[in-house]
PDB file of C-alpha atoms and ligand atoms in Angstrom:
ATOM      1  CA  UNK A   1     -20.448 129.798  -7.983  1.00 58.00           C
ATOM      2  CA  UNK A   2     -18.436 131.801  -5.499  1.00 63.00           C
ATOM      3  CA  UNK A   3     -20.567 130.824  -2.529  1.00 60.00           C
ATOM      4  CA  UNK A   4     -19.968 127.136  -3.214  1.00 58.00           C
ATOM      5  CA  UNK A   5     -16.232 127.650  -2.991  1.00 57.00           C
ATOM      6  CA  UNK A   6     -16.578 129.510   0.268  1.00 63.00           C
ATOM      7  CA  UNK A   7     -18.759 126.740   1.658  1.00 82.00           C
ATOM      8  CA  UNK A   8     -16.228 123.911   1.234  1.00 93.00           C
ATOM      9  CA  UNK A   9     -15.411 122.620   4.742  1.00 96.00           C
ATOM     10  CA  UNK A  10     -12.111 121.681   6.358  1.00 97.00           C
ATOM     11  CA  UNK A  11     -13.353 118.076   6.398  1.00 98.00           C
ATOM     12  CA  UNK A  12     -16.374 115.779   6.327  1.00 98.00           C
ATOM     13  CA  UNK A  13     -16.767 113.068   8.923  1.00 98.00           C
ATOM     14  CA  UNK A  14     -18.778 111.369  11.650  1.00 98.00           C
ATOM     15  CA  UNK A  15     -18.915 113.373  14.877  1.00 98.00           C
ATOM     16  CA  UNK A  16     -19.446 111.446  18.085  1.00 98.00           C
ATOM     17  CA  UNK A  17     -22.283 112.449  20.385  1.00 97.00           C
ATOM     18  CA  UNK A  18     -20.950 114.388  23.402  1.00 95.00           C
ATOM     19  CA  UNK A  19     -21.928 111.681  25.907  1.00 95.00           C
ATOM     20  CA  UNK A  20     -20.023 109.074  23.943  1.00 97.00           C
ATOM     21  CA  UNK A  21     -17.020 111.360  23.535  1.00 97.00           C
ATOM     22  CA  UNK A  22     -16.734 111.436  27.330  1.00 96.00           C
ATOM     23  CA  UNK A  23     -17.098 107.667  27.516  1.00 96.00           C
ATOM     24  CA  UNK A  24     -14.393 107.058  24.933  1.00 97.00           C
ATOM     25  CA  UNK A  25     -12.045 109.587  26.530  1.00 97.00           C
ATOM     26  CA  UNK A  26     -12.374 107.881  29.892  1.00 96.00           C
ATOM     27  CA  UNK A  27     -11.856 104.463  28.290  1.00 96.00           C
ATOM     28  CA  UNK A  28      -8.652 105.769  26.685  1.00 97.00           C
ATOM     29  CA  UNK A  29      -7.554 107.197  30.022  1.00 97.00           C
ATOM     30  CA  UNK A  30      -8.058 103.827  31.720  1.00 96.00           C
ATOM     31  CA  UNK A  31      -6.081 102.149  28.983  1.00 97.00           C
ATOM     32  CA  UNK A  32      -3.150 104.570  29.316  1.00 97.00           C
ATOM     33  CA  UNK A  33      -3.104 104.201  33.080  1.00 96.00           C
ATOM     34  CA  UNK A  34      -3.116 100.412  32.862  1.00 96.00           C
ATOM     35  CA  UNK A  35      -0.558 100.268  30.056  1.00 96.00           C
ATOM     36  CA  UNK A  36       2.055 102.422  31.735  1.00 94.00           C
ATOM     37  CA  UNK A  37       1.890 100.232  34.824  1.00 94.00           C
ATOM     38  CA  UNK A  38       2.622  97.011  32.910  1.00 95.00           C
ATOM     39  CA  UNK A  39       6.056  95.423  33.083  1.00 93.00           C
ATOM     40  CA  UNK A  40       5.840  94.603  29.383  1.00 93.00           C
ATOM     41  CA  UNK A  41       5.366  98.295  28.606  1.00 93.00           C
ATOM     42  CA  UNK A  42       8.185  99.355  30.915  1.00 92.00           C
ATOM     43  CA  UNK A  43      10.519  96.983  29.087  1.00 91.00           C
ATOM     44  CA  UNK A  44       9.912  98.922  25.884  1.00 91.00           C
ATOM     45  CA  UNK A  45       9.838 102.353  27.490  1.00 89.00           C
ATOM     46  CA  UNK A  46      12.771 103.626  25.419  1.00 89.00           C
ATOM     47  CA  UNK A  47      10.412 103.581  22.397  1.00 88.00           C
ATOM     48  CA  UNK A  48       8.758 106.583  24.030  1.00 83.00           C
ATOM     49  CA  UNK A  49      11.455 108.354  25.955  1.00 77.00           C
ATOM     50  CA  UNK A  50      14.579 107.496  24.000  1.00 76.00           C
ATOM     51  CA  UNK A  51      16.016 106.386  27.342  1.00 70.00           C
ATOM     52  CA  UNK A  52      15.318 103.148  29.177  1.00 63.00           C
ATOM     53  CA  UNK A  53      15.324 104.623  32.670  1.00 66.00           C
ATOM     54  CA  UNK A  54      13.080 107.630  32.180  1.00 74.00           C
ATOM     55  CA  UNK A  55       9.434 107.505  33.260  1.00 81.00           C
ATOM     56  CA  UNK A  56       6.602 108.538  31.021  1.00 88.00           C
ATOM     57  CA  UNK A  57       3.158 109.873  31.902  1.00 94.00           C
ATOM     58  CA  UNK A  58       1.100 108.731  28.932  1.00 96.00           C
ATOM     59  CA  UNK A  59      -1.860 110.924  29.872  1.00 96.00           C
ATOM     60  CA  UNK A  60       0.360 113.963  29.451  1.00 95.00           C
ATOM     61  CA  UNK A  61       2.276 112.489  26.551  1.00 95.00           C
ATOM     62  CA  UNK A  62      -0.849 112.345  24.353  1.00 97.00           C
ATOM     63  CA  UNK A  63      -2.464 115.727  23.864  1.00 96.00           C
ATOM     64  CA  UNK A  64      -6.179 115.975  23.279  1.00 94.00           C
ATOM     65  CA  UNK A  65      -7.080 117.101  19.756  1.00 91.00           C
ATOM     66  CA  UNK A  66     -10.587 118.295  20.579  1.00 93.00           C
ATOM     67  CA  UNK A  67     -13.944 117.028  19.407  1.00 96.00           C
ATOM     68  CA  UNK A  68     -13.813 113.296  18.686  1.00 98.00           C
ATOM     69  CA  UNK A  69     -14.666 112.302  15.130  1.00 98.00           C
ATOM     70  CA  UNK A  70     -13.848 109.982  12.269  1.00 98.00           C
ATOM     71  CA  UNK A  71     -12.755 111.956   9.196  1.00 98.00           C
ATOM     72  CA  UNK A  72     -14.073 110.751   5.850  1.00 98.00           C
ATOM     73  CA  UNK A  73     -12.871 113.385   3.382  1.00 98.00           C
ATOM     74  CA  UNK A  74     -10.251 115.985   4.292  1.00 98.00           C
ATOM     75  CA  UNK A  75     -11.106 118.911   1.991  1.00 97.00           C
ATOM     76  CA  UNK A  76      -8.885 121.677   3.332  1.00 96.00           C
ATOM     77  CA  UNK A  77     -11.569 124.196   2.287  1.00 95.00           C
ATOM     78  CA  UNK A  78     -11.488 122.826  -1.262  1.00 94.00           C
ATOM     79  CA  UNK A  79      -7.730 122.809  -1.698  1.00 95.00           C
ATOM     80  CA  UNK A  80      -7.427 119.008  -1.296  1.00 95.00           C
ATOM     81  CA  UNK A  81      -7.762 116.912  -4.459  1.00 94.00           C
ATOM     82  CA  UNK A  82     -11.212 115.521  -5.102  1.00 95.00           C
ATOM     83  CA  UNK A  83     -12.973 117.675  -2.489  1.00 96.00           C
ATOM     84  CA  UNK A  84     -15.583 119.077  -4.822  1.00 95.00           C
ATOM     85  CA  UNK A  85     -16.271 115.663  -6.384  1.00 96.00           C
ATOM     86  CA  UNK A  86     -16.729 114.203  -2.909  1.00 97.00           C
ATOM     87  CA  UNK A  87     -19.042 116.959  -1.685  1.00 96.00           C
ATOM     88  CA  UNK A  88     -21.176 116.736  -4.799  1.00 95.00           C
ATOM     89  CA  UNK A  89     -21.904 113.022  -4.529  1.00 97.00           C
ATOM     90  CA  UNK A  90     -25.583 112.275  -4.036  1.00 97.00           C
ATOM     91  CA  UNK A  91     -24.891 109.885  -1.148  1.00 98.00           C
ATOM     92  CA  UNK A  92     -22.994 112.636   0.714  1.00 97.00           C
ATOM     93  CA  UNK A  93     -25.937 115.001   0.305  1.00 96.00           C
ATOM     94  CA  UNK A  94     -28.431 112.278   1.272  1.00 97.00           C
ATOM     95  CA  UNK A  95     -26.604 111.227   4.407  1.00 98.00           C
ATOM     96  CA  UNK A  96     -25.639 114.739   5.510  1.00 97.00           C
ATOM     97  CA  UNK A  97     -26.916 115.309   9.063  1.00 98.00           C
ATOM     98  CA  UNK A  98     -27.849 111.664   9.576  1.00 98.00           C
ATOM     99  CA  UNK A  99     -26.923 109.520  12.583  1.00 98.00           C
ATOM    100  CA  UNK A 100     -25.312 106.111  12.514  1.00 98.00           C
ATOM    101  CA  UNK A 101     -23.254 103.975  14.876  1.00 98.00           C
ATOM    102  CA  UNK A 102     -19.490 103.700  14.568  1.00 98.00           C
ATOM    103  CA  UNK A 103     -18.055 100.354  15.574  1.00 98.00           C
ATOM    104  CA  UNK A 104     -14.818 100.728  17.542  1.00 98.00           C
ATOM    105  CA  UNK A 105     -12.861  97.501  17.587  1.00 94.00           C
ATOM    106  CA  UNK A 106      -9.315  98.392  18.567  1.00 97.00           C
ATOM    107  CA  UNK A 107      -7.196 101.006  20.310  1.00 98.00           C
ATOM    108  CA  UNK A 108      -3.854 101.679  18.646  1.00 98.00           C
ATOM    109  CA  UNK A 109      -1.029 103.416  20.468  1.00 98.00           C
ATOM    110  CA  UNK A 110       2.275 104.429  18.879  1.00 98.00           C
ATOM    111  CA  UNK A 111       4.994 106.842  20.032  1.00 96.00           C
ATOM    112  CA  UNK A 112       3.218 109.417  17.834  1.00 97.00           C
ATOM    113  CA  UNK A 113      -0.512 108.858  18.185  1.00 98.00           C
ATOM    114  CA  UNK A 114      -3.356 107.255  20.103  1.00 98.00           C
ATOM    115  CA  UNK A 115      -6.388 106.271  18.057  1.00 98.00           C
ATOM    116  CA  UNK A 116      -9.411 104.007  17.870  1.00 98.00           C
ATOM    117  CA  UNK A 117      -9.846 101.927  14.745  1.00 98.00           C
ATOM    118  CA  UNK A 118     -13.324 102.149  13.237  1.00 98.00           C
ATOM    119  CA  UNK A 119     -14.874  99.210  11.357  1.00 98.00           C
ATOM    120  CA  UNK A 120     -17.217 100.758   8.836  1.00 98.00           C
ATOM    121  CA  UNK A 121     -20.459  99.109   7.732  1.00 98.00           C
ATOM    122  CA  UNK A 122     -21.276  98.627   4.048  1.00 98.00           C
ATOM    123  CA  UNK A 123     -23.533 101.659   4.214  1.00 97.00           C
ATOM    124  CA  UNK A 124     -20.913 103.811   5.925  1.00 98.00           C
ATOM    125  CA  UNK A 125     -18.348 102.714   3.325  1.00 98.00           C
ATOM    126  CA  UNK A 126     -20.448 104.455   0.690  1.00 98.00           C
ATOM    127  CA  UNK A 127     -19.306 107.725   2.292  1.00 98.00           C
ATOM    128  CA  UNK A 128     -15.671 106.674   2.336  1.00 98.00           C
ATOM    129  CA  UNK A 129     -13.551 108.518  -0.265  1.00 98.00           C
ATOM    130  CA  UNK A 130     -11.640 106.519  -2.862  1.00 95.00           C
ATOM    131  CA  UNK A 131      -7.857 106.535  -2.757  1.00 94.00           C
ATOM    132  CA  UNK A 132      -7.144 107.611   0.830  1.00 96.00           C
ATOM    133  CA  UNK A 133      -5.551 104.242   1.636  1.00 97.00           C
ATOM    134  CA  UNK A 134      -3.284 104.469  -1.432  1.00 96.00           C
ATOM    135  CA  UNK A 135      -2.401 108.033  -0.487  1.00 94.00           C
ATOM    136  CA  UNK A 136      -1.231 106.916   2.966  1.00 94.00           C
ATOM    137  CA  UNK A 137       0.393 103.618   1.955  1.00 94.00           C
ATOM    138  CA  UNK A 138       1.271 103.835  -1.755  1.00 94.00           C
ATOM    139  CA  UNK A 139       3.098 100.505  -1.828  1.00 91.00           C
ATOM    140  CA  UNK A 140       0.193  98.550  -0.340  1.00 92.00           C
ATOM    141  CA  UNK A 141      -3.202  97.399  -1.530  1.00 93.00           C
ATOM    142  CA  UNK A 142      -5.465  97.847   1.465  1.00 97.00           C
ATOM    143  CA  UNK A 143      -9.260  97.566   1.451  1.00 97.00           C
ATOM    144  CA  UNK A 144     -11.311 100.795   1.526  1.00 98.00           C
ATOM    145  CA  UNK A 145     -11.966 101.883   5.090  1.00 98.00           C
ATOM    146  CA  UNK A 146      -8.650 100.519   6.408  1.00 98.00           C
ATOM    147  CA  UNK A 147      -7.713 104.045   7.430  1.00 98.00           C
ATOM    148  CA  UNK A 148     -10.945 104.809   9.318  1.00 98.00           C
ATOM    149  CA  UNK A 149     -10.195 105.917  12.880  1.00 98.00           C
ATOM    150  CA  UNK A 150     -10.819 108.390  15.651  1.00 98.00           C
ATOM    151  CA  UNK A 151      -7.790 110.360  16.844  1.00 98.00           C
ATOM    152  CA  UNK A 152      -7.728 110.331  20.640  1.00 98.00           C
ATOM    153  CA  UNK A 153      -4.436 112.115  21.147  1.00 98.00           C
ATOM    154  CA  UNK A 154      -1.107 113.043  19.599  1.00 98.00           C
ATOM    155  CA  UNK A 155       2.403 113.415  20.990  1.00 96.00           C
ATOM    156  CA  UNK A 156       3.746 116.945  21.134  1.00 95.00           C
ATOM    157  CA  UNK A 157       4.399 118.365  17.670  1.00 96.00           C
ATOM    158  CA  UNK A 158       2.506 115.561  15.879  1.00 97.00           C
ATOM    159  CA  UNK A 159      -0.439 116.421  13.601  1.00 97.00           C
ATOM    160  CA  UNK A 160      -3.611 114.316  13.840  1.00 97.00           C
ATOM    161  CA  UNK A 161      -3.288 113.160  10.203  1.00 98.00           C
ATOM    162  CA  UNK A 162      -0.564 110.848  11.564  1.00 98.00           C
ATOM    163  CA  UNK A 163      -3.093 108.617  13.387  1.00 98.00           C
ATOM    164  CA  UNK A 164      -4.474 107.267  10.106  1.00 98.00           C
ATOM    165  CA  UNK A 165      -0.978 106.743   8.728  1.00 98.00           C
ATOM    166  CA  UNK A 166       0.046 104.817  11.859  1.00 98.00           C
ATOM    167  CA  UNK A 167      -3.093 102.710  11.501  1.00 98.00           C
ATOM    168  CA  UNK A 168      -2.329 101.909   7.849  1.00 98.00           C
ATOM    169  CA  UNK A 169       1.149 100.728   8.837  1.00 97.00           C
ATOM    170  CA  UNK A 170      -0.412  98.381  11.386  1.00 97.00           C
ATOM    171  CA  UNK A 171      -3.057  97.086   8.952  1.00 97.00           C
ATOM    172  CA  UNK A 172      -0.271  96.401   6.466  1.00 96.00           C
ATOM    173  CA  UNK A 173       1.649  94.361   9.056  1.00 96.00           C
ATOM    174  CA  UNK A 174      -1.508  92.434   9.881  1.00 96.00           C
ATOM    175  CA  UNK A 175      -2.188  91.843   6.198  1.00 94.00           C
ATOM    176  CA  UNK A 176       1.289  90.356   5.960  1.00 94.00           C
ATOM    177  CA  UNK A 177       0.307  87.910   8.698  1.00 95.00           C
ATOM    178  CA  UNK A 178       1.863  89.553  11.741  1.00 94.00           C
ATOM    179  CA  UNK A 179      -0.179  89.198  14.904  1.00 92.00           C
ATOM    180  CA  UNK A 180       2.132  90.981  17.269  1.00 95.00           C
ATOM    181  CA  UNK A 181       3.494  89.582  20.460  1.00 94.00           C
ATOM    182  CA  UNK A 182       0.621  88.727  22.805  1.00 92.00           C
ATOM    183  CA  UNK A 183       1.357  90.791  25.890  1.00 90.00           C
ATOM    184  CA  UNK A 184      -1.503  90.505  28.342  1.00 88.00           C
ATOM    185  CA  UNK A 185      -5.237  90.197  28.799  1.00 93.00           C
ATOM    186  CA  UNK A 186      -6.660  93.386  30.254  1.00 94.00           C
ATOM    187  CA  UNK A 187     -10.206  94.088  31.433  1.00 93.00           C
ATOM    188  CA  UNK A 188     -10.858  96.043  28.250  1.00 94.00           C
ATOM    189  CA  UNK A 189      -9.337  93.618  25.792  1.00 96.00           C
ATOM    190  CA  UNK A 190      -6.246  91.718  24.771  1.00 96.00           C
ATOM    191  CA  UNK A 191      -3.009  93.584  24.299  1.00 97.00           C
ATOM    192  CA  UNK A 192      -0.365  92.892  21.671  1.00 97.00           C
ATOM    193  CA  UNK A 193       2.984  94.505  20.940  1.00 97.00           C
ATOM    194  CA  UNK A 194       4.017  95.034  17.328  1.00 97.00           C
ATOM    195  CA  UNK A 195       7.466  96.503  17.962  1.00 95.00           C
ATOM    196  CA  UNK A 196       8.740 100.087  17.644  1.00 94.00           C
ATOM    197  CA  UNK A 197       6.390 101.272  20.356  1.00 95.00           C
ATOM    198  CA  UNK A 198       3.205 100.048  18.672  1.00 97.00           C
ATOM    199  CA  UNK A 199       0.663  98.620  21.136  1.00 97.00           C
ATOM    200  CA  UNK A 200      -2.699  97.283  20.035  1.00 98.00           C
ATOM    201  CA  UNK A 201      -5.648  96.627  22.316  1.00 98.00           C
ATOM    202  CA  UNK A 202      -8.343  94.463  20.717  1.00 97.00           C
ATOM    203  CA  UNK A 203     -11.498  95.248  22.663  1.00 97.00           C
ATOM    204  CA  UNK A 204     -13.406  92.282  24.120  1.00 96.00           C
ATOM    205  CA  UNK A 205     -16.592  94.131  23.302  1.00 95.00           C
ATOM    206  CA  UNK A 206     -16.454  96.550  20.390  1.00 93.00           C
ATOM    207  CA  UNK A 207     -17.831  99.957  21.332  1.00 94.00           C
ATOM    208  CA  UNK A 208     -20.777 101.344  19.381  1.00 96.00           C
ATOM    209  CA  UNK A 209     -20.593 105.105  19.163  1.00 97.00           C
ATOM    210  CA  UNK A 210     -23.577 107.121  17.907  1.00 98.00           C
ATOM    211  CA  UNK A 211     -22.283 109.720  15.467  1.00 98.00           C
ATOM    212  CA  UNK A 212     -23.572 112.359  13.085  1.00 98.00           C
ATOM    213  CA  UNK A 213     -22.285 112.617   9.512  1.00 98.00           C
ATOM    214  CA  UNK A 214     -21.583 116.244   8.688  1.00 97.00           C
ATOM    215  CA  UNK A 215     -18.722 118.650   8.120  1.00 97.00           C
ATOM    216  CA  UNK A 216     -16.440 120.936  10.082  1.00 97.00           C
ATOM    217  CA  UNK A 217     -15.455 124.433   9.050  1.00 94.00           C
ATOM    218  CA  UNK A 218     -13.018 125.373  11.859  1.00 86.00           C
TER     219      UNK A 218
HETATM  220  P1  2AM B 301      -7.618 112.817  11.906  1.00 57.23           P
HETATM  221  O1  2AM B 301      -8.750 112.460  11.024  1.00 57.23           O
HETATM  222  O2  2AM B 301      -6.633 111.733  12.071  1.00 57.23           O
HETATM  223  O3  2AM B 301      -8.049 113.296  13.255  1.00 57.23           O
HETATM  224  C1  2AM B 301      -8.513 118.365  10.691  1.00 57.23           C
HETATM  225  O4  2AM B 301      -7.148 118.499  10.621  1.00 57.23           O
HETATM  226  C2  2AM B 301      -8.911 116.917  10.619  1.00 57.23           C
HETATM  227  O5  2AM B 301      -8.631 116.379   9.330  1.00 57.23           O
HETATM  228  C3  2AM B 301      -8.225 116.029  11.612  1.00 57.23           C
HETATM  229  O6  2AM B 301      -9.218 115.238  12.149  1.00 57.23           O
HETATM  230  C4  2AM B 301      -7.188 115.277  10.813  1.00 57.23           C
HETATM  231  O7  2AM B 301      -6.792 114.017  11.204  1.00 57.23           O
HETATM  232  C5  2AM B 301      -7.758 115.294   9.429  1.00 57.23           C
HETATM  233  N1  2AM B 301      -6.697 115.466   8.441  1.00 57.23           N
HETATM  234  C6  2AM B 301      -5.778 116.462   8.391  1.00 57.23           C
HETATM  235  N2  2AM B 301      -5.007 116.348   7.305  1.00 57.23           N
HETATM  236  C7  2AM B 301      -5.444 115.256   6.626  1.00 57.23           C
HETATM  237  C8  2AM B 301      -5.047 114.617   5.414  1.00 57.23           C
HETATM  238  N3  2AM B 301      -4.045 115.074   4.663  1.00 57.23           N
HETATM  239  N4  2AM B 301      -5.722 113.503   5.056  1.00 57.23           N
HETATM  240  C9  2AM B 301      -6.717 113.025   5.792  1.00 57.23           C
HETATM  241  N5  2AM B 301      -7.140 113.590   6.933  1.00 57.23           N
HETATM  242  C10 2AM B 301      -6.511 114.686   7.358  1.00 57.23           C
END
């Protein structure tokens, strides 16, 4: 009925508990501070500034996009394909409002976005919509969940949807056997450079973030 249409959210996803949002934000801050001090990063600075000599303040470069979450289905209030089918699945109704832990394995930084890759469990994958990997990387055949991430920040003028697209590009490179150029071991994890301003920090200890599966209306 009419009410159902009105009730379609902007998106469904896992929303991090406030305490863990703070923790993740401060981890990202540490990472940015460390990264911009590294010689290896300075060598590739033109990826970010367009000029080799210019300095960059990464903490200002990446703008906060609000409440930290991992989007499952972007519905756009019902306008996005497959929204209704997604919302009507029994598993979505069953899990709605439930808590689980998101496993954060990697931080991915590009000249456009800063994000945390999320490794979904089998159970969490049941809430993952079909086709979102194909949508973002039509030429590739990537496993479901490859796009799962938390957007931590975007460069000026960049929409958060870009974080998942940047991640898919990286996963594709990795699928093709690229490991990046090992840059340095940091306290948080090991850092690799994949070219074109793409830096990947593989965390020594994956973070476990308690999160609630629900939806956002905006
Ligand atoms: P994000 O998941 O990378 O953060 C509202 O805009 C939320 O929906 C944001 O969290 C955003 O990106 C996500 N989003 C926006 N457009 C999208 C799209 N076309 N596909 C998937 N997710 C999208």
